[in-house]
Every structure is written in C-alpha cells, then in structure tokens.
C-alpha cells in the first residue's frame, strides 16, 4: 500500500465520511461493457452514494436499470457525483436523502421510487455503520442501539416498504460481512448486526420463495470504502486487507458484479445464499 494520507484531515470529523474526502480513492468504475442484464428494471440501493453502493448503482445502470439510491443528508457531495455517474450511463437516477433507521423514511423512499419510475424490481440493502471498540465496555447503549437501528432495523424497514411493489421475479440483495462468519474482536456490535442480517436473509428467502422473489446476500471482506477509513484507527488502516490470502484489500468494483449476478436472471435458481468476496478467506456457512 502507498504512503499517502488515507483521509483528508479537514474531513475527519465528518463521520461516516464522504468518498470525495479520501486521498486514496476507491475504484468503483465498472470494468466491462454492459450487456442489458437489467434492461427495463428499476433498482433501489441504500447507501448508494459511495463505496460498494456506488459501484453497484453504476454497474446496474450500465446493465440497463434506472437506479434510485438512498444516502445520508450530510453526504450531498458524493450523492451528486453518483447521480452524474448513473446518468452518464444513459439511465435515469434518483437520490433520496434520509435515514434508513426510520421506518417512515423507508416507506417514503420507496414511494418516491414508484412515483418517479413506476415500478421496483431490485432492492439492495447496503447502508450500514460501524464503530471500532477494543473493549466491550466501550460500547455505549446509544452506539449499540444506533448500529442495530441502521444495520438491522433499516434492512427490515426497507423490505417492508418495498414488498407491496415487488413482483414475481424481483430480487433482494443484502450486504452482510465476513465478520458475520469469522467475528471481529474490535467490531463487536457491527459483527452482531451482520450475523442478524445473514439470518434475516436466509429466513426471508424461505418466506418469499413462493411469491417468486429471491433473497440473497453478499459478504465482503476488507474492501476499500469510506466506511473503513472513517471508522478504523490509522494503525489498522496501514495494513488494511494485507492479512487476506491475496494480500490486499478489495475494491468496490470487484464486489459489485456479485450483486449483479444475484439481481439478474443469471441467478434465477439461487435464493437464501451468500456470495463471499473476501480475497480468498475460507469461511464456514
């Protein structure tokens, strides 16, 4: 890894942080031409302004989908950039600021998608937050509630809002994490939420299979996105991803194709499963 500063010091307090504030930019650009695998579809991606969410949103657009994405209100800069990237692919785009931890907002967001595009075919639950803590006692009740509110309640709320509009053949893809399988000594509450999301994915898949709606997950390992630089220590970031078999962190555009596979007809016989994109780590489950 290079020795450039990981974060622009001016933006350190602007948590969870914008991608444009990173000195070392994530690679989100799709790597290949589109082939129409989502032509005529409409997708909603939470946390779609940066990182994995941005990579997924732009890749979906390249594959023919109109894309709406949810972002935190303070991340207007990244959201404006992502809007432009989607539109540059020739697709319609909609940015929706708000907090997925609020049930009313999730319903409002879905209604805005239906109003703008007339349908919804793919929901990607991706918005998450994490906070490092070396000791369990460091995790306040406020932090614990906030992490679960975003990561678990947000996933539930978005699905509840989207379900009335999802037709047979629709797909839901949840972002979980390698920490749900391996644990993390410094991300105790975050790991717990990712375990809950994994169980939610499997259970929801069984619940919706007769309706013809597939539900799957992607479990990234160490991926270079704003979530990590803005929540981890500088010491940890200097060797971020180097303990994987590939010896490096992944990039958002190396993860996004897994979401595309699960969202389109290529994954038509897959539900209740998780694709692990983690640089070669072998996990159980």
PDB file of C-alpha atoms in Angstrom:
ATOM      1  CA  UNK A   1       0.000   0.000   0.000  1.00  0.00           C
ATOM      2  CA  UNK A   2       1.213   3.530  -0.728  1.00  0.00           C
ATOM      3  CA  UNK A   3       2.146   6.047   1.953  1.00  0.00           C
ATOM      4  CA  UNK A   4      -0.266   8.862   1.069  1.00  0.00           C
ATOM      5  CA  UNK A   5      -2.594  10.033   3.850  1.00  0.00           C
ATOM      6  CA  UNK A   6      -5.730   7.921   3.924  1.00  0.00           C
ATOM      7  CA  UNK A   7      -8.099  10.737   4.850  1.00  0.00           C
ATOM      8  CA  UNK A   8      -8.118  14.451   4.198  1.00  0.00           C
ATOM      9  CA  UNK A   9      -7.681  15.843   7.772  1.00  0.00           C
ATOM     10  CA  UNK A  10     -10.217  18.598   7.092  1.00  0.00           C
ATOM     11  CA  UNK A  11     -12.962  15.953   6.893  1.00  0.00           C
ATOM     12  CA  UNK A  12     -12.006  13.671   9.780  1.00  0.00           C
ATOM     13  CA  UNK A  13     -14.940  14.754  11.950  1.00  0.00           C
ATOM     14  CA  UNK A  14     -17.489  14.388   9.144  1.00  0.00           C
ATOM     15  CA  UNK A  15     -18.481  10.823  10.011  1.00  0.00           C
ATOM     16  CA  UNK A  16     -19.298   8.435   8.449  1.00  0.00           C
ATOM     17  CA  UNK A  17     -17.459  10.330   5.760  1.00  0.00           C
ATOM     18  CA  UNK A  18     -17.624  11.086   2.071  1.00  0.00           C
ATOM     19  CA  UNK A  19     -15.702   9.264  -0.616  1.00  0.00           C
ATOM     20  CA  UNK A  20     -14.536  12.554  -2.087  1.00  0.00           C
ATOM     21  CA  UNK A  21     -12.671  13.191   1.217  1.00  0.00           C
ATOM     22  CA  UNK A  22     -10.432  10.146   0.761  1.00  0.00           C
ATOM     23  CA  UNK A  23      -6.964  10.813  -0.562  1.00  0.00           C
ATOM     24  CA  UNK A  24      -6.773   7.253  -1.857  1.00  0.00           C
ATOM     25  CA  UNK A  25      -9.910   6.915  -3.952  1.00  0.00           C
ATOM     26  CA  UNK A  26     -11.847   3.638  -4.137  1.00  0.00           C
ATOM     27  CA  UNK A  27     -12.192   2.053  -7.562  1.00  0.00           C
ATOM     28  CA  UNK A  28     -15.910   1.925  -8.328  1.00  0.00           C
ATOM     29  CA  UNK A  29     -15.997   2.146 -12.125  1.00  0.00           C
ATOM     30  CA  UNK A  30     -17.481  -0.901 -13.927  1.00  0.00           C
ATOM     31  CA  UNK A  31     -14.754  -2.898 -15.612  1.00  0.00           C
ATOM     32  CA  UNK A  32     -16.609  -4.092 -18.708  1.00  0.00           C
ATOM     33  CA  UNK A  33     -19.321  -3.031 -21.180  1.00  0.00           C
ATOM     34  CA  UNK A  34     -22.929  -3.695 -20.248  1.00  0.00           C
ATOM     35  CA  UNK A  35     -24.990  -6.465 -21.823  1.00  0.00           C
ATOM     36  CA  UNK A  36     -28.525  -5.426 -20.869  1.00  0.00           C
ATOM     37  CA  UNK A  37     -28.902  -7.868 -17.993  1.00  0.00           C
ATOM     38  CA  UNK A  38     -31.130  -5.392 -16.099  1.00  0.00           C
ATOM     39  CA  UNK A  39     -32.745  -3.724 -19.090  1.00  0.00           C
ATOM     40  CA  UNK A  40     -36.125  -2.248 -18.210  1.00  0.00           C
ATOM     41  CA  UNK A  41     -35.629  -2.812 -14.473  1.00  0.00           C
ATOM     42  CA  UNK A  42     -35.674  -0.352 -11.587  1.00  0.00           C
ATOM     43  CA  UNK A  43     -33.318  -0.768  -8.628  1.00  0.00           C
ATOM     44  CA  UNK A  44     -33.135   0.888  -5.225  1.00  0.00           C
ATOM     45  CA  UNK A  45     -29.758   0.838  -3.462  1.00  0.00           C
ATOM     46  CA  UNK A  46     -29.356   2.053   0.124  1.00  0.00           C
ATOM     47  CA  UNK A  47     -26.018   3.640   0.939  1.00  0.00           C
ATOM     48  CA  UNK A  48     -25.613   4.109  -2.793  1.00  0.00           C
ATOM     49  CA  UNK A  49     -23.697   7.372  -2.801  1.00  0.00           C
ATOM     50  CA  UNK A  50     -20.248   5.867  -2.208  1.00  0.00           C
ATOM     51  CA  UNK A  51     -18.207   2.697  -1.797  1.00  0.00           C
ATOM     52  CA  UNK A  52     -19.838  -0.611  -2.659  1.00  0.00           C
ATOM     53  CA  UNK A  53     -23.229   1.057  -3.028  1.00  0.00           C
ATOM     54  CA  UNK A  54     -21.931   3.458  -5.675  1.00  0.00           C
ATOM     55  CA  UNK A  55     -20.205   0.650  -7.563  1.00  0.00           C
ATOM     56  CA  UNK A  56     -23.427  -1.388  -7.543  1.00  0.00           C
ATOM     57  CA  UNK A  57     -25.606   1.555  -8.580  1.00  0.00           C
ATOM     58  CA  UNK A  58     -23.423   2.478 -11.547  1.00  0.00           C
ATOM     59  CA  UNK A  59     -22.973  -1.141 -12.647  1.00  0.00           C
ATOM     60  CA  UNK A  60     -26.743  -1.669 -12.528  1.00  0.00           C
ATOM     61  CA  UNK A  61     -27.163   1.451 -14.663  1.00  0.00           C
ATOM     62  CA  UNK A  62     -24.616   0.168 -17.169  1.00  0.00           C
ATOM     63  CA  UNK A  63     -26.660  -3.032 -17.367  1.00  0.00           C
ATOM     64  CA  UNK A  64     -29.811  -1.085 -18.247  1.00  0.00           C
ATOM     65  CA  UNK A  65     -31.538  -0.300 -14.942  1.00  0.00           C
ATOM     66  CA  UNK A  66     -32.874   3.016 -13.758  1.00  0.00           C
ATOM     67  CA  UNK A  67     -31.417   3.472 -10.283  1.00  0.00           C
ATOM     68  CA  UNK A  68     -32.561   5.228  -7.132  1.00  0.00           C
ATOM     69  CA  UNK A  69     -30.283   5.358  -4.137  1.00  0.00           C
ATOM     70  CA  UNK A  70     -30.577   6.401  -0.520  1.00  0.00           C
ATOM     71  CA  UNK A  71     -27.871   8.425   1.199  1.00  0.00           C
ATOM     72  CA  UNK A  72     -27.370  10.333   4.432  1.00  0.00           C
ATOM     73  CA  UNK A  73     -28.325  14.016   4.154  1.00  0.00           C
ATOM     74  CA  UNK A  74     -24.801  15.212   5.009  1.00  0.00           C
ATOM     75  CA  UNK A  75     -23.325  13.299   2.047  1.00  0.00           C
ATOM     76  CA  UNK A  76     -24.706  15.556  -0.661  1.00  0.00           C
ATOM     77  CA  UNK A  77     -21.376  15.807  -2.446  1.00  0.00           C
ATOM     78  CA  UNK A  78     -20.973  12.080  -3.004  1.00  0.00           C
ATOM     79  CA  UNK A  79     -24.662  11.803  -3.881  1.00  0.00           C
ATOM     80  CA  UNK A  80     -24.358  14.462  -6.579  1.00  0.00           C
ATOM     81  CA  UNK A  81     -21.334  12.679  -8.030  1.00  0.00           C
ATOM     82  CA  UNK A  82     -23.142   9.329  -8.117  1.00  0.00           C
ATOM     83  CA  UNK A  83     -26.206  10.878  -9.755  1.00  0.00           C
ATOM     84  CA  UNK A  84     -23.960  12.102 -12.536  1.00  0.00           C
ATOM     85  CA  UNK A  85     -22.246   8.734 -12.934  1.00  0.00           C
ATOM     86  CA  UNK A  86     -25.589   6.912 -13.294  1.00  0.00           C
ATOM     87  CA  UNK A  87     -26.903   9.452 -15.783  1.00  0.00           C
ATOM     88  CA  UNK A  88     -23.650   9.189 -17.745  1.00  0.00           C
ATOM     89  CA  UNK A  89     -24.605   5.547 -18.347  1.00  0.00           C
ATOM     90  CA  UNK A  90     -27.757   6.795 -20.061  1.00  0.00           C
ATOM     91  CA  UNK A  91     -30.153   5.833 -17.277  1.00  0.00           C
ATOM     92  CA  UNK A  92     -32.493   7.772 -15.008  1.00  0.00           C
ATOM     93  CA  UNK A  93     -31.264   8.408 -11.471  1.00  0.00           C
ATOM     94  CA  UNK A  94     -32.856   9.485  -8.213  1.00  0.00           C
ATOM     95  CA  UNK A  95     -31.034  10.443  -4.999  1.00  0.00           C
ATOM     96  CA  UNK A  96     -33.054  10.207  -1.791  1.00  0.00           C
ATOM     97  CA  UNK A  97     -31.532  11.711   1.391  1.00  0.00           C
ATOM     98  CA  UNK A  98     -32.575  10.238   4.725  1.00  0.00           C
ATOM     99  CA  UNK A  99     -32.019   7.723   7.500  1.00  0.00           C
ATOM    100  CA  UNK A 100     -32.909   4.066   6.815  1.00  0.00           C
ATOM    101  CA  UNK A 101     -33.217   3.535  10.568  1.00  0.00           C
ATOM    102  CA  UNK A 102     -36.516   5.438  10.432  1.00  0.00           C
ATOM    103  CA  UNK A 103     -39.414   3.290   9.264  1.00  0.00           C
ATOM    104  CA  UNK A 104     -41.406   6.236   7.925  1.00  0.00           C
ATOM    105  CA  UNK A 105     -38.482   7.362   5.794  1.00  0.00           C
ATOM    106  CA  UNK A 106     -38.096   3.901   4.230  1.00  0.00           C
ATOM    107  CA  UNK A 107     -41.732   3.948   3.134  1.00  0.00           C
ATOM    108  CA  UNK A 108     -41.295   7.492   1.823  1.00  0.00           C
ATOM    109  CA  UNK A 109     -38.198   6.457  -0.138  1.00  0.00           C
ATOM    110  CA  UNK A 110     -39.961   3.556  -1.829  1.00  0.00           C
ATOM    111  CA  UNK A 111     -42.962   5.714  -2.680  1.00  0.00           C
ATOM    112  CA  UNK A 112     -40.622   8.236  -4.302  1.00  0.00           C
ATOM    113  CA  UNK A 113     -39.145   5.451  -6.435  1.00  0.00           C
ATOM    114  CA  UNK A 114     -42.589   4.286  -7.532  1.00  0.00           C
ATOM    115  CA  UNK A 115     -43.665   7.849  -8.267  1.00  0.00           C
ATOM    116  CA  UNK A 116     -40.559   8.528 -10.349  1.00  0.00           C
ATOM    117  CA  UNK A 117     -40.129   5.202 -12.158  1.00  0.00           C
ATOM    118  CA  UNK A 118     -43.433   3.359 -11.823  1.00  0.00           C
ATOM    119  CA  UNK A 119     -42.028   0.085 -10.534  1.00  0.00           C
ATOM    120  CA  UNK A 120     -39.396  -1.584  -8.363  1.00  0.00           C
ATOM    121  CA  UNK A 121     -37.580  -4.785  -9.310  1.00  0.00           C
ATOM    122  CA  UNK A 122     -34.402  -4.933  -7.235  1.00  0.00           C
ATOM    123  CA  UNK A 123     -33.759  -3.825  -3.658  1.00  0.00           C
ATOM    124  CA  UNK A 124     -30.175  -3.695  -2.409  1.00  0.00           C
ATOM    125  CA  UNK A 125     -29.901  -3.240   1.354  1.00  0.00           C
ATOM    126  CA  UNK A 126     -26.409  -1.883   1.766  1.00  0.00           C
ATOM    127  CA  UNK A 127     -26.437   1.109   4.147  1.00  0.00           C
ATOM    128  CA  UNK A 128     -24.520   0.211   7.320  1.00  0.00           C
ATOM    129  CA  UNK A 129     -22.421   1.793  10.031  1.00  0.00           C
ATOM    130  CA  UNK A 130     -19.616   0.506  12.228  1.00  0.00           C
ATOM    131  CA  UNK A 131     -17.599   1.801  15.177  1.00  0.00           C
ATOM    132  CA  UNK A 132     -14.399   0.276  16.496  1.00  0.00           C
ATOM    133  CA  UNK A 133     -14.169  -0.606  20.193  1.00  0.00           C
ATOM    134  CA  UNK A 134     -11.296  -2.526  21.797  1.00  0.00           C
ATOM    135  CA  UNK A 135     -13.354  -3.396  24.865  1.00  0.00           C
ATOM    136  CA  UNK A 136     -16.996  -4.386  25.206  1.00  0.00           C
ATOM    137  CA  UNK A 137     -17.386  -1.799  27.962  1.00  0.00           C
ATOM    138  CA  UNK A 138     -16.575   0.971  25.469  1.00  0.00           C
ATOM    139  CA  UNK A 139     -19.779   0.323  23.542  1.00  0.00           C
ATOM    140  CA  UNK A 140     -22.424   2.685  24.857  1.00  0.00           C
ATOM    141  CA  UNK A 141     -26.114   1.898  24.833  1.00  0.00           C
ATOM    142  CA  UNK A 142     -26.562   4.733  22.343  1.00  0.00           C
ATOM    143  CA  UNK A 143     -23.985   3.270  19.964  1.00  0.00           C
ATOM    144  CA  UNK A 144     -25.429  -0.232  20.273  1.00  0.00           C
ATOM    145  CA  UNK A 145     -28.937   0.974  19.535  1.00  0.00           C
ATOM    146  CA  UNK A 146     -27.766   3.156  16.663  1.00  0.00           C
ATOM    147  CA  UNK A 147     -25.790   0.367  14.982  1.00  0.00           C
ATOM    148  CA  UNK A 148     -28.704  -2.062  15.191  1.00  0.00           C
ATOM    149  CA  UNK A 149     -31.145   0.657  14.108  1.00  0.00           C
ATOM    150  CA  UNK A 150     -29.229   1.264  10.894  1.00  0.00           C
ATOM    151  CA  UNK A 151     -27.953  -2.202  10.089  1.00  0.00           C
ATOM    152  CA  UNK A 152     -30.816  -4.453  11.182  1.00  0.00           C
ATOM    153  CA  UNK A 153     -33.917  -2.305  11.560  1.00  0.00           C
ATOM    154  CA  UNK A 154     -33.031  -0.489   8.333  1.00  0.00           C
ATOM    155  CA  UNK A 155     -32.951  -3.751   6.378  1.00  0.00           C
ATOM    156  CA  UNK A 156     -36.294  -4.843   7.837  1.00  0.00           C
ATOM    157  CA  UNK A 157     -37.910  -1.452   7.225  1.00  0.00           C
ATOM    158  CA  UNK A 158     -36.766  -1.247   3.598  1.00  0.00           C
ATOM    159  CA  UNK A 159     -38.066  -4.725   2.805  1.00  0.00           C
ATOM    160  CA  UNK A 160     -41.399  -3.979   4.481  1.00  0.00           C
ATOM    161  CA  UNK A 161     -41.732  -0.836   2.371  1.00  0.00           C
ATOM    162  CA  UNK A 162     -40.658  -2.493  -0.883  1.00  0.00           C
ATOM    163  CA  UNK A 163     -42.634  -5.748  -0.708  1.00  0.00           C
ATOM    164  CA  UNK A 164     -46.008  -4.397  -1.871  1.00  0.00           C
ATOM    165  CA  UNK A 165     -44.309  -3.272  -5.092  1.00  0.00           C
ATOM    166  CA  UNK A 166     -42.088  -6.288  -5.827  1.00  0.00           C
ATOM    167  CA  UNK A 167     -43.406  -8.624  -8.496  1.00  0.00           C
ATOM    168  CA  UNK A 168     -42.607 -12.257  -9.237  1.00  0.00           C
ATOM    169  CA  UNK A 169     -39.020 -12.353 -10.481  1.00  0.00           C
ATOM    170  CA  UNK A 170     -37.871  -9.498  -8.242  1.00  0.00           C
ATOM    171  CA  UNK A 171     -34.696  -9.759  -6.193  1.00  0.00           C
ATOM    172  CA  UNK A 172     -33.458  -8.547  -2.817  1.00  0.00           C
ATOM    173  CA  UNK A 173     -29.719  -8.482  -2.148  1.00  0.00           C
ATOM    174  CA  UNK A 174     -28.384  -7.715   1.334  1.00  0.00           C
ATOM    175  CA  UNK A 175     -24.853  -6.629   2.186  1.00  0.00           C
ATOM    176  CA  UNK A 176     -23.633  -8.712   5.111  1.00  0.00           C
ATOM    177  CA  UNK A 177     -19.954  -9.187   6.024  1.00  0.00           C
ATOM    178  CA  UNK A 178     -17.165 -11.640   6.616  1.00  0.00           C
ATOM    179  CA  UNK A 179     -17.443 -10.583  10.269  1.00  0.00           C
ATOM    180  CA  UNK A 180     -20.755 -12.459  10.499  1.00  0.00           C
ATOM    181  CA  UNK A 181     -18.798 -15.673   9.895  1.00  0.00           C
ATOM    182  CA  UNK A 182     -15.384 -15.021  11.448  1.00  0.00           C
ATOM    183  CA  UNK A 183     -16.266 -12.425  14.080  1.00  0.00           C
ATOM    184  CA  UNK A 184     -14.206  -9.322  14.796  1.00  0.00           C
ATOM    185  CA  UNK A 185     -12.560  -8.517  18.113  1.00  0.00           C
ATOM    186  CA  UNK A 186     -12.900  -4.758  17.568  1.00  0.00           C
ATOM    187  CA  UNK A 187     -16.273  -4.655  15.798  1.00  0.00           C
ATOM    188  CA  UNK A 188     -18.478  -6.427  18.308  1.00  0.00           C
ATOM    189  CA  UNK A 189     -21.781  -4.659  17.715  1.00  0.00           C
ATOM    190  CA  UNK A 190     -21.240  -4.427  13.954  1.00  0.00           C
ATOM    191  CA  UNK A 191     -20.473  -8.152  13.719  1.00  0.00           C
ATOM    192  CA  UNK A 192     -23.615  -8.930  15.698  1.00  0.00           C
ATOM    193  CA  UNK A 193     -25.723  -6.916  13.259  1.00  0.00           C
ATOM    194  CA  UNK A 194     -24.177  -8.674  10.285  1.00  0.00           C
ATOM    195  CA  UNK A 195     -24.983 -12.032  11.841  1.00  0.00           C
ATOM    196  CA  UNK A 196     -28.575 -10.873  12.231  1.00  0.00           C
ATOM    197  CA  UNK A 197     -28.686  -9.734   8.610  1.00  0.00           C
ATOM    198  CA  UNK A 198     -27.403 -13.129   7.466  1.00  0.00           C
ATOM    199  CA  UNK A 199     -30.129 -14.952   9.393  1.00  0.00           C
ATOM    200  CA  UNK A 200     -32.673 -12.446   8.067  1.00  0.00           C
ATOM    201  CA  UNK A 201     -31.558 -13.179   4.503  1.00  0.00           C
ATOM    202  CA  UNK A 202     -31.986 -16.924   4.902  1.00  0.00           C
ATOM    203  CA  UNK A 203     -35.336 -16.632   6.661  1.00  0.00           C
ATOM    204  CA  UNK A 204     -36.733 -14.038   4.261  1.00  0.00           C
ATOM    205  CA  UNK A 205     -35.716 -16.205   1.304  1.00  0.00           C
ATOM    206  CA  UNK A 206     -37.880 -19.026   2.659  1.00  0.00           C
ATOM    207  CA  UNK A 207     -40.697 -16.618   3.420  1.00  0.00           C
ATOM    208  CA  UNK A 208     -40.811 -15.153  -0.097  1.00  0.00           C
ATOM    209  CA  UNK A 209     -39.879 -18.101  -2.311  1.00  0.00           C
ATOM    210  CA  UNK A 210     -43.485 -18.961  -3.142  1.00  0.00           C
ATOM    211  CA  UNK A 211     -44.014 -15.383  -4.289  1.00  0.00           C
ATOM    212  CA  UNK A 212     -41.157 -15.762  -6.757  1.00  0.00           C
ATOM    213  CA  UNK A 213     -38.950 -13.197  -5.005  1.00  0.00           C
ATOM    214  CA  UNK A 214     -35.337 -14.231  -4.466  1.00  0.00           C
ATOM    215  CA  UNK A 215     -33.349 -13.057  -1.433  1.00  0.00           C
ATOM    216  CA  UNK A 216     -29.573 -13.399  -1.219  1.00  0.00           C
ATOM    217  CA  UNK A 217     -26.559 -11.686   0.304  1.00  0.00           C
ATOM    218  CA  UNK A 218     -23.014 -10.630  -0.458  1.00  0.00           C
ATOM    219  CA  UNK A 219     -20.432 -10.879   2.336  1.00  0.00           C
ATOM    220  CA  UNK A 220     -17.496  -8.592   1.560  1.00  0.00           C
ATOM    221  CA  UNK A 221     -14.161  -8.916   3.286  1.00  0.00           C
ATOM    222  CA  UNK A 222     -11.840  -5.892   3.599  1.00  0.00           C
ATOM    223  CA  UNK A 223     -12.976  -3.532   0.839  1.00  0.00           C
ATOM    224  CA  UNK A 224     -11.577  -0.025   0.400  1.00  0.00           C
ATOM    225  CA  UNK A 225     -14.632   2.183   1.010  1.00  0.00           C
ATOM    226  CA  UNK A 226     -15.282   5.246   3.214  1.00  0.00           C
ATOM    227  CA  UNK A 227     -16.803   3.008   5.909  1.00  0.00           C
ATOM    228  CA  UNK A 228     -13.391   1.693   6.938  1.00  0.00           C
ATOM    229  CA  UNK A 229     -11.108   4.764   6.791  1.00  0.00           C
ATOM    230  CA  UNK A 230     -13.576   6.868   8.745  1.00  0.00           C
ATOM    231  CA  UNK A 231     -14.229   4.309  11.487  1.00  0.00           C
ATOM    232  CA  UNK A 232     -10.918   2.477  11.985  1.00  0.00           C
ATOM    233  CA  UNK A 233      -7.634   3.536  13.560  1.00  0.00           C
ATOM    234  CA  UNK A 234      -4.805   4.844  11.379  1.00  0.00           C
ATOM    235  CA  UNK A 235      -2.631   1.963  12.597  1.00  0.00           C
ATOM    236  CA  UNK A 236      -5.126  -0.633  11.397  1.00  0.00           C
ATOM    237  CA  UNK A 237      -5.579   1.098   8.061  1.00  0.00           C
ATOM    238  CA  UNK A 238      -1.870   0.948   7.236  1.00  0.00           C
ATOM    239  CA  UNK A 239      -2.138  -2.840   6.872  1.00  0.00           C
ATOM    240  CA  UNK A 240      -5.807  -2.999   5.901  1.00  0.00           C
ATOM    241  CA  UNK A 241      -6.507  -6.147   3.893  1.00  0.00           C
ATOM    242  CA  UNK A 242      -2.931  -7.414   3.934  1.00  0.00           C
ATOM    243  CA  UNK A 243      -3.858 -10.444   6.051  1.00  0.00           C
ATOM    244  CA  UNK A 244      -6.045 -11.900   3.290  1.00  0.00           C
ATOM    245  CA  UNK A 245      -4.616 -14.683   1.069  1.00  0.00           C
ATOM    246  CA  UNK A 246      -4.450 -12.144  -1.769  1.00  0.00           C
ATOM    247  CA  UNK A 247      -2.508  -9.787   0.482  1.00  0.00           C
ATOM    248  CA  UNK A 248      -4.515  -6.638  -0.274  1.00  0.00           C
ATOM    249  CA  UNK A 249      -7.915  -5.008   0.230  1.00  0.00           C
ATOM    250  CA  UNK A 250     -10.535  -5.376  -2.447  1.00  0.00           C
ATOM    251  CA  UNK A 251     -12.100  -2.571  -4.436  1.00  0.00           C
ATOM    252  CA  UNK A 252     -15.821  -1.798  -4.751  1.00  0.00           C
ATOM    253  CA  UNK A 253     -15.839  -2.702  -8.439  1.00  0.00           C
ATOM    254  CA  UNK A 254     -14.547  -6.159  -7.507  1.00  0.00           C
ATOM    255  CA  UNK A 255     -17.608  -6.701  -5.293  1.00  0.00           C
ATOM    256  CA  UNK A 256     -20.364  -5.141  -7.407  1.00  0.00           C
ATOM    257  CA  UNK A 257     -20.565  -7.966 -10.006  1.00  0.00           C
ATOM    258  CA  UNK A 258     -21.704 -10.352  -7.246  1.00  0.00           C
ATOM    259  CA  UNK A 259     -24.737  -8.115  -6.673  1.00  0.00           C
ATOM    260  CA  UNK A 260     -25.455  -8.015 -10.395  1.00  0.00           C
ATOM    261  CA  UNK A 261     -25.331 -11.812 -10.625  1.00  0.00           C
ATOM    262  CA  UNK A 262     -27.801 -12.172  -7.761  1.00  0.00           C
ATOM    263  CA  UNK A 263     -30.074  -9.409  -9.061  1.00  0.00           C
ATOM    264  CA  UNK A 264     -30.458 -10.568 -12.658  1.00  0.00           C
ATOM    265  CA  UNK A 265     -31.715 -13.719 -14.358  1.00  0.00           C
ATOM    266  CA  UNK A 266     -28.259 -15.294 -14.137  1.00  0.00           C
ATOM    267  CA  UNK A 267     -29.097 -16.060 -10.500  1.00  0.00           C
ATOM    268  CA  UNK A 268     -32.639 -17.306 -11.115  1.00  0.00           C
ATOM    269  CA  UNK A 269     -32.099 -20.608  -9.252  1.00  0.00           C
ATOM    270  CA  UNK A 270     -30.375 -19.070  -6.244  1.00  0.00           C
ATOM    271  CA  UNK A 271     -32.075 -17.878  -3.052  1.00  0.00           C
ATOM    272  CA  UNK A 272     -31.112 -17.813   0.614  1.00  0.00           C
ATOM    273  CA  UNK A 273     -27.414 -17.864  -0.255  1.00  0.00           C
ATOM    274  CA  UNK A 274     -24.367 -15.676   0.386  1.00  0.00           C
ATOM    275  CA  UNK A 275     -21.527 -14.919  -2.017  1.00  0.00           C
ATOM    276  CA  UNK A 276     -18.225 -14.300  -0.230  1.00  0.00           C
ATOM    277  CA  UNK A 277     -15.987 -11.672  -1.828  1.00  0.00           C
ATOM    278  CA  UNK A 278     -13.055 -11.522   0.555  1.00  0.00           C
ATOM    279  CA  UNK A 279      -9.697 -12.053  -1.143  1.00  0.00           C
ATOM    280  CA  UNK A 280      -9.576 -15.798  -0.584  1.00  0.00           C
ATOM    281  CA  UNK A 281     -10.572 -16.286   3.048  1.00  0.00           C
ATOM    282  CA  UNK A 282     -12.341 -19.615   3.583  1.00  0.00           C
ATOM    283  CA  UNK A 283     -15.343 -19.211   5.861  1.00  0.00           C
ATOM    284  CA  UNK A 284     -17.839 -21.640   7.323  1.00  0.00           C
ATOM    285  CA  UNK A 285     -21.506 -21.210   6.474  1.00  0.00           C
TER     286      UNK A 285
END
